[in-house]
Amino acid sequence: MKLEQYAEQVVSHLPCSKWEKQDLKDELLDHLNSMKVELIEEGYGEHEAVSQTIQRFGPIGQIRRQLSESLPLLDKYMRKWFMLLFYLYVSVASYLLLLSPDRWRRRAFSVEWKQRMIEYGVPQYTHLFQNAKPFQTLSDYIFHYDNYSFGTIMYNLVGNIAVFVPLGFFLPLLFVSFQNMHRVFFLTLGASLVIEMLQFLFALGSIDVDDLLLNGLGGLVGYGLFRVGTSMMDRYRRKIQSDDDLTATPS
């Protein structure tokens, strides 16, 4: 077996991108060739030096397992793509929650409504679109669902959850310090609070404590998806370790 073939078989089934596999293969070949040169200098022939090099490095399965265990969840190439997706998500979410034309149409309505309520002498109704009581909006959707269209309920319930699912997924995937459910939940809650306050200050929407709860739930759903993904990756790595064919000693 040639050193090139040996290195290729070692990296072929590693759980990483093809670019990372190529880097690992090149690095492995450097070590293999260095050892081969040393053996040749000791008096071994070309063919015997190659055979001894592979024998001293160890079985393909063993080397593959060691490399697999040392690999991070995302290699440097995949990390760049996921970081790009994270920035794209933040940009799209910021647009939808703060900058979209629909938000500014709501702002015009809210400003006009507040002015009218003040003119009519009922300033208490300027707070019509605010809710500081937990579960009040949610219970209203459940027990008085006939007052709302299906689309409105889905938009406010499912939409508030879905918009923060990617945040709960990307945070632990990209940042090791956030591979903790509580940190993800509280950061999601904090981000949601900042957005709610900005919407309130600029009259871009209603402020509702139930939105915070739904957004936090969305972050937890995203974190759950992250855990499912890591579990699948661990299972794949264990499969690599237990595959008899991959652990066969090269001849």
mmCIF file of C-alpha atoms in Angstrom:
data_model
loop_
_atom_site.group_PDB
_atom_site.id
_atom_site.type_symbol
_atom_site.label_atom_id
_atom_site.label_comp_id
_atom_site.label_asym_id
_atom_site.label_seq_id
_atom_site.Cartn_x
_atom_site.Cartn_y
_atom_site.Cartn_z
ATOM 1 C CA MET A 1 0.000 0.000 0.000
ATOM 2 C CA LYS A 2 1.285 3.458 -0.917
ATOM 3 C CA LEU A 3 1.428 6.246 1.654
ATOM 4 C CA GLU A 4 -1.063 8.258 -0.441
ATOM 5 C CA GLN A 5 -3.564 5.394 -0.302
ATOM 6 C CA TYR A 6 -3.021 4.919 3.418
ATOM 7 C CA ALA A 7 -3.654 8.609 4.150
ATOM 8 C CA GLU A 8 -6.716 8.658 1.865
ATOM 9 C CA GLN A 9 -8.276 5.687 3.657
ATOM 10 C CA VAL A 10 -7.634 7.276 7.052
ATOM 11 C CA VAL A 11 -9.474 10.534 6.243
ATOM 12 C CA SER A 12 -12.107 9.226 3.805
ATOM 13 C CA HIS A 13 -14.880 8.682 6.383
ATOM 14 C CA LEU A 14 -14.076 11.419 8.872
ATOM 15 C CA PRO A 15 -17.079 13.613 9.874
ATOM 16 C CA CYS A 16 -15.799 16.879 8.418
ATOM 17 C CA SER A 17 -15.811 18.851 5.174
ATOM 18 C CA LYS A 18 -13.869 17.715 2.129
ATOM 19 C CA TRP A 19 -11.539 20.705 2.510
ATOM 20 C CA GLU A 20 -10.734 19.750 6.106
ATOM 21 C CA LYS A 21 -10.157 16.150 4.977
ATOM 22 C CA GLN A 22 -7.666 17.391 2.401
ATOM 23 C CA ASP A 23 -5.837 19.438 5.042
ATOM 24 C CA LEU A 24 -5.680 16.442 7.367
ATOM 25 C CA LYS A 25 -4.503 14.214 4.541
ATOM 26 C CA ASP A 26 -1.741 16.649 3.576
ATOM 27 C CA GLU A 27 -0.612 16.930 7.198
ATOM 28 C CA LEU A 28 -0.668 13.158 7.625
ATOM 29 C CA LEU A 29 1.325 12.675 4.421
ATOM 30 C CA ASP A 30 3.955 15.128 5.664
ATOM 31 C CA HIS A 31 4.464 13.034 8.790
ATOM 32 C CA LEU A 32 4.448 9.787 6.810
ATOM 33 C CA ASN A 33 6.991 11.028 4.264
ATOM 34 C CA SER A 34 9.223 12.428 7.004
ATOM 35 C CA MET A 35 9.275 9.033 8.719
ATOM 36 C CA LYS A 36 9.903 7.271 5.403
ATOM 37 C CA VAL A 37 12.890 9.527 4.685
ATOM 38 C CA GLU A 38 14.306 8.799 8.133
ATOM 39 C CA LEU A 39 13.972 5.056 7.562
ATOM 40 C CA ILE A 40 15.638 5.285 4.160
ATOM 41 C CA GLU A 41 18.520 7.187 5.779
ATOM 42 C CA GLU A 42 18.779 4.336 8.285
ATOM 43 C CA GLY A 43 19.359 1.923 5.392
ATOM 44 C CA TYR A 44 15.869 0.628 4.528
ATOM 45 C CA GLY A 45 14.868 0.248 0.892
ATOM 46 C CA GLU A 46 12.025 2.330 -0.599
ATOM 47 C CA HIS A 47 9.398 -0.393 -0.424
ATOM 48 C CA GLU A 48 10.450 -1.577 3.044
ATOM 49 C CA ALA A 49 10.555 2.006 4.358
ATOM 50 C CA VAL A 50 6.954 2.558 3.215
ATOM 51 C CA SER A 51 5.832 -0.698 4.829
ATOM 52 C CA GLN A 52 7.606 0.120 8.084
ATOM 53 C CA THR A 53 6.173 3.661 8.115
ATOM 54 C CA ILE A 54 2.595 2.388 7.817
ATOM 55 C CA GLN A 55 3.239 -0.299 10.429
ATOM 56 C CA ARG A 56 4.670 2.189 12.916
ATOM 57 C CA PHE A 57 1.828 4.665 12.401
ATOM 58 C CA GLY A 58 -0.725 1.980 13.173
ATOM 59 C CA PRO A 59 -3.958 0.525 11.764
ATOM 60 C CA ILE A 60 -6.131 2.759 9.612
ATOM 61 C CA GLY A 61 -9.127 2.350 11.934
ATOM 62 C CA GLN A 62 -7.105 3.346 14.994
ATOM 63 C CA ILE A 63 -5.723 6.517 13.384
ATOM 64 C CA ARG A 64 -9.162 7.399 12.038
ATOM 65 C CA ARG A 65 -10.735 7.020 15.488
ATOM 66 C CA GLN A 66 -8.115 9.248 17.065
ATOM 67 C CA LEU A 67 -8.638 11.923 14.434
ATOM 68 C CA SER A 68 -12.426 11.635 14.683
ATOM 69 C CA GLU A 69 -12.334 12.104 18.462
ATOM 70 C CA SER A 70 -10.132 15.200 18.136
ATOM 71 C CA LEU A 71 -12.287 16.937 15.515
ATOM 72 C CA PRO A 72 -14.420 19.902 16.650
ATOM 73 C CA LEU A 73 -18.147 19.942 15.966
ATOM 74 C CA LEU A 74 -17.520 22.340 13.073
ATOM 75 C CA ASP A 75 -14.215 22.511 11.242
ATOM 76 C CA LYS A 76 -12.847 25.893 10.148
ATOM 77 C CA TYR A 77 -14.387 25.645 6.678
ATOM 78 C CA MET A 78 -17.899 24.690 7.803
ATOM 79 C CA ARG A 79 -17.714 27.259 10.596
ATOM 80 C CA LYS A 80 -17.276 30.070 8.065
ATOM 81 C CA TRP A 81 -20.416 29.004 6.193
ATOM 82 C CA PHE A 82 -22.480 28.673 9.365
ATOM 83 C CA MET A 83 -21.216 32.037 10.597
ATOM 84 C CA LEU A 84 -22.335 33.553 7.298
ATOM 85 C CA LEU A 85 -25.762 31.941 7.754
ATOM 86 C CA PHE A 86 -25.902 33.349 11.299
ATOM 87 C CA TYR A 87 -25.191 36.888 10.079
ATOM 88 C CA LEU A 88 -27.794 36.432 7.356
ATOM 89 C CA TYR A 89 -30.340 35.292 9.950
ATOM 90 C CA VAL A 90 -29.619 38.301 12.186
ATOM 91 C CA SER A 91 -30.021 40.637 9.205
ATOM 92 C CA VAL A 92 -33.310 39.080 8.054
ATOM 93 C CA ALA A 93 -34.729 38.938 11.591
ATOM 94 C CA SER A 94 -33.774 42.575 12.215
ATOM 95 C CA TYR A 95 -35.471 43.590 8.985
ATOM 96 C CA LEU A 96 -38.667 41.669 9.743
ATOM 97 C CA LEU A 97 -38.903 42.816 13.361
ATOM 98 C CA LEU A 98 -37.778 46.435 13.029
ATOM 99 C CA LEU A 99 -37.339 47.660 9.457
ATOM 100 C CA SER A 100 -39.993 46.071 7.248
ATOM 101 C CA PRO A 101 -42.580 48.314 5.504
ATOM 102 C CA ASP A 102 -45.325 46.509 7.418
ATOM 103 C CA ARG A 103 -43.770 47.630 10.700
ATOM 104 C CA TRP A 104 -43.720 51.240 9.581
ATOM 105 C CA ARG A 105 -47.336 51.054 8.427
ATOM 106 C CA ARG A 106 -48.217 49.854 11.909
ATOM 107 C CA ARG A 107 -46.218 52.734 13.324
ATOM 108 C CA ALA A 108 -48.297 55.244 11.372
ATOM 109 C CA PHE A 109 -51.484 53.635 12.722
ATOM 110 C CA SER A 110 -50.173 53.544 16.305
ATOM 111 C CA VAL A 111 -49.092 57.180 16.252
ATOM 112 C CA GLU A 112 -52.424 58.273 14.799
ATOM 113 C CA TRP A 113 -54.323 56.168 17.360
ATOM 114 C CA LYS A 114 -52.442 57.679 20.302
ATOM 115 C CA GLN A 115 -53.026 61.203 19.036
ATOM 116 C CA ARG A 116 -56.739 60.561 18.695
ATOM 117 C CA MET A 117 -57.034 59.038 22.164
ATOM 118 C CA ILE A 118 -55.282 62.035 23.691
ATOM 119 C CA GLU A 119 -57.552 64.417 21.746
ATOM 120 C CA TYR A 120 -60.639 62.504 22.939
ATOM 121 C CA GLY A 121 -59.453 62.765 26.543
ATOM 122 C CA VAL A 122 -58.922 59.049 27.056
ATOM 123 C CA PRO A 123 -55.128 58.725 27.245
ATOM 124 C CA GLN A 124 -55.484 55.342 28.995
ATOM 125 C CA TYR A 125 -56.377 53.833 25.620
ATOM 126 C CA THR A 126 -52.964 54.759 24.240
ATOM 127 C CA HIS A 127 -51.752 51.639 26.076
ATOM 128 C CA LEU A 128 -54.234 49.401 24.311
ATOM 129 C CA PHE A 129 -51.470 47.504 22.529
ATOM 130 C CA GLN A 130 -49.424 46.736 25.653
ATOM 131 C CA ASN A 131 -49.657 43.659 27.840
ATOM 132 C CA ALA A 132 -47.593 43.197 30.992
ATOM 133 C CA LYS A 133 -49.559 40.222 32.358
ATOM 134 C CA PRO A 134 -48.001 36.829 31.582
ATOM 135 C CA PHE A 135 -50.210 34.418 29.622
ATOM 136 C CA GLN A 136 -52.998 36.964 29.133
ATOM 137 C CA THR A 137 -52.622 37.103 25.350
ATOM 138 C CA LEU A 138 -52.055 33.361 25.113
ATOM 139 C CA SER A 139 -55.169 32.547 27.134
ATOM 140 C CA ASP A 140 -57.150 35.017 25.054
ATOM 141 C CA TYR A 141 -56.135 33.165 21.872
ATOM 142 C CA ILE A 142 -57.157 29.864 23.470
ATOM 143 C CA PHE A 143 -60.417 30.780 25.158
ATOM 144 C CA HIS A 144 -61.577 33.484 22.749
ATOM 145 C CA TYR A 145 -60.147 32.085 19.539
ATOM 146 C CA ASP A 146 -63.373 32.925 17.689
ATOM 147 C CA ASN A 147 -62.421 36.625 17.969
ATOM 148 C CA TYR A 148 -59.338 36.083 15.830
ATOM 149 C CA SER A 149 -58.613 34.702 12.415
ATOM 150 C CA PHE A 150 -56.568 31.516 12.113
ATOM 151 C CA GLY A 151 -53.849 33.469 10.338
ATOM 152 C CA THR A 152 -53.584 35.983 13.188
ATOM 153 C CA ILE A 153 -53.245 33.251 15.791
ATOM 154 C CA MET A 154 -50.628 31.364 13.771
ATOM 155 C CA TYR A 155 -48.699 34.569 13.019
ATOM 156 C CA ASN A 156 -48.522 35.573 16.678
ATOM 157 C CA LEU A 157 -48.003 32.151 18.218
ATOM 158 C CA VAL A 158 -45.998 30.135 15.702
ATOM 159 C CA GLY A 159 -44.289 33.218 14.264
ATOM 160 C CA ASN A 160 -42.979 34.407 17.637
ATOM 161 C CA ILE A 161 -41.567 30.944 18.307
ATOM 162 C CA ALA A 162 -40.123 30.325 14.838
ATOM 163 C CA VAL A 163 -38.279 33.641 14.534
ATOM 164 C CA PHE A 164 -35.989 32.772 17.475
ATOM 165 C CA VAL A 165 -35.444 29.074 16.716
ATOM 166 C CA PRO A 166 -32.351 29.815 14.545
ATOM 167 C CA LEU A 167 -30.832 31.904 17.346
ATOM 168 C CA GLY A 168 -31.148 28.991 19.784
ATOM 169 C CA PHE A 169 -29.544 26.713 17.194
ATOM 170 C CA PHE A 170 -26.680 28.925 16.001
ATOM 171 C CA LEU A 171 -25.506 30.156 19.423
ATOM 172 C CA PRO A 172 -24.364 26.768 20.818
ATOM 173 C CA LEU A 173 -23.218 25.622 17.382
ATOM 174 C CA LEU A 174 -20.863 28.564 16.880
ATOM 175 C CA PHE A 175 -19.931 29.510 20.442
ATOM 176 C CA VAL A 176 -18.842 26.874 22.960
ATOM 177 C CA SER A 177 -19.798 29.113 25.903
ATOM 178 C CA PHE A 178 -23.440 28.875 24.817
ATOM 179 C CA GLN A 179 -23.622 25.089 24.830
ATOM 180 C CA ASN A 180 -25.804 25.468 27.893
ATOM 181 C CA MET A 181 -29.599 25.571 27.845
ATOM 182 C CA HIS A 182 -29.920 28.279 30.504
ATOM 183 C CA ARG A 183 -27.495 30.642 28.750
ATOM 184 C CA VAL A 184 -29.281 30.203 25.438
ATOM 185 C CA PHE A 185 -32.668 30.811 27.048
ATOM 186 C CA PHE A 186 -31.649 33.977 28.902
ATOM 187 C CA LEU A 187 -29.760 35.438 25.935
ATOM 188 C CA THR A 188 -32.777 34.751 23.713
ATOM 189 C CA LEU A 189 -34.987 36.391 26.316
ATOM 190 C CA GLY A 190 -32.632 39.382 26.484
ATOM 191 C CA ALA A 191 -32.537 39.773 22.702
ATOM 192 C CA SER A 192 -36.332 39.553 22.594
ATOM 193 C CA LEU A 193 -36.627 42.204 25.329
ATOM 194 C CA VAL A 194 -34.344 44.577 23.427
ATOM 195 C CA ILE A 195 -36.452 44.147 20.287
ATOM 196 C CA GLU A 196 -39.705 44.650 22.217
ATOM 197 C CA MET A 197 -38.344 47.859 23.768
ATOM 198 C CA LEU A 198 -37.195 49.179 20.394
ATOM 199 C CA GLN A 199 -40.607 48.404 18.907
ATOM 200 C CA PHE A 200 -42.217 50.233 21.819
ATOM 201 C CA LEU A 201 -39.933 53.279 21.700
ATOM 202 C CA PHE A 202 -40.357 53.716 17.947
ATOM 203 C CA ALA A 203 -44.038 52.648 17.914
ATOM 204 C CA LEU A 204 -43.228 49.781 15.546
ATOM 205 C CA GLY A 205 -45.517 47.283 17.228
ATOM 206 C CA SER A 206 -47.161 46.245 20.460
ATOM 207 C CA ILE A 207 -45.208 45.243 23.538
ATOM 208 C CA ASP A 208 -46.379 41.983 25.061
ATOM 209 C CA VAL A 209 -44.762 39.915 27.787
ATOM 210 C CA ASP A 210 -46.208 36.796 26.160
ATOM 211 C CA ASP A 211 -44.086 37.542 23.098
ATOM 212 C CA LEU A 212 -41.028 37.308 25.347
ATOM 213 C CA LEU A 213 -42.148 33.900 26.582
ATOM 214 C CA LEU A 214 -42.805 32.629 23.057
ATOM 215 C CA ASN A 215 -39.462 33.977 21.833
ATOM 216 C CA GLY A 216 -37.706 32.250 24.740
ATOM 217 C CA LEU A 217 -39.505 29.031 23.848
ATOM 218 C CA GLY A 218 -38.265 29.422 20.274
ATOM 219 C CA GLY A 219 -34.694 29.687 21.561
ATOM 220 C CA LEU A 220 -35.171 26.468 23.547
ATOM 221 C CA VAL A 221 -36.556 24.699 20.467
ATOM 222 C CA GLY A 222 -33.474 25.768 18.522
ATOM 223 C CA TYR A 223 -31.233 24.532 21.327
ATOM 224 C CA GLY A 224 -33.092 21.212 21.254
ATOM 225 C CA LEU A 225 -32.401 20.919 17.526
ATOM 226 C CA PHE A 226 -28.727 21.598 18.231
ATOM 227 C CA ARG A 227 -28.679 18.778 20.793
ATOM 228 C CA VAL A 228 -30.365 16.415 18.343
ATOM 229 C CA GLY A 229 -27.726 17.296 15.746
ATOM 230 C CA THR A 230 -24.824 16.708 18.143
ATOM 231 C CA SER A 231 -26.363 13.388 19.193
ATOM 232 C CA MET A 232 -26.530 12.289 15.552
ATOM 233 C CA MET A 233 -22.918 13.353 15.047
ATOM 234 C CA ASP A 234 -21.801 11.407 18.128
ATOM 235 C CA ARG A 235 -23.667 8.354 16.856
ATOM 236 C CA TYR A 236 -21.904 8.652 13.500
ATOM 237 C CA ARG A 237 -18.531 8.890 15.201
ATOM 238 C CA ARG A 238 -19.273 5.839 17.325
ATOM 239 C CA LYS A 239 -20.226 4.017 14.121
ATOM 240 C CA ILE A 240 -16.811 4.892 12.714
ATOM 241 C CA GLN A 241 -15.150 3.513 15.828
ATOM 242 C CA SER A 242 -17.072 0.233 15.740
ATOM 243 C CA ASP A 243 -16.859 -0.505 12.016
ATOM 244 C CA ASP A 244 -14.724 -3.621 11.586
ATOM 245 C CA ASP A 245 -13.812 -2.789 8.014
ATOM 246 C CA LEU A 246 -12.460 0.623 8.983
ATOM 247 C CA THR A 247 -10.342 -0.813 11.771
ATOM 248 C CA ALA A 248 -8.704 -3.485 9.650
ATOM 249 C CA THR A 249 -4.890 -3.478 9.753
ATOM 250 C CA PRO A 250 -3.369 -2.629 6.335
ATOM 251 C CA SER A 251 -1.340 -5.312 4.670
#
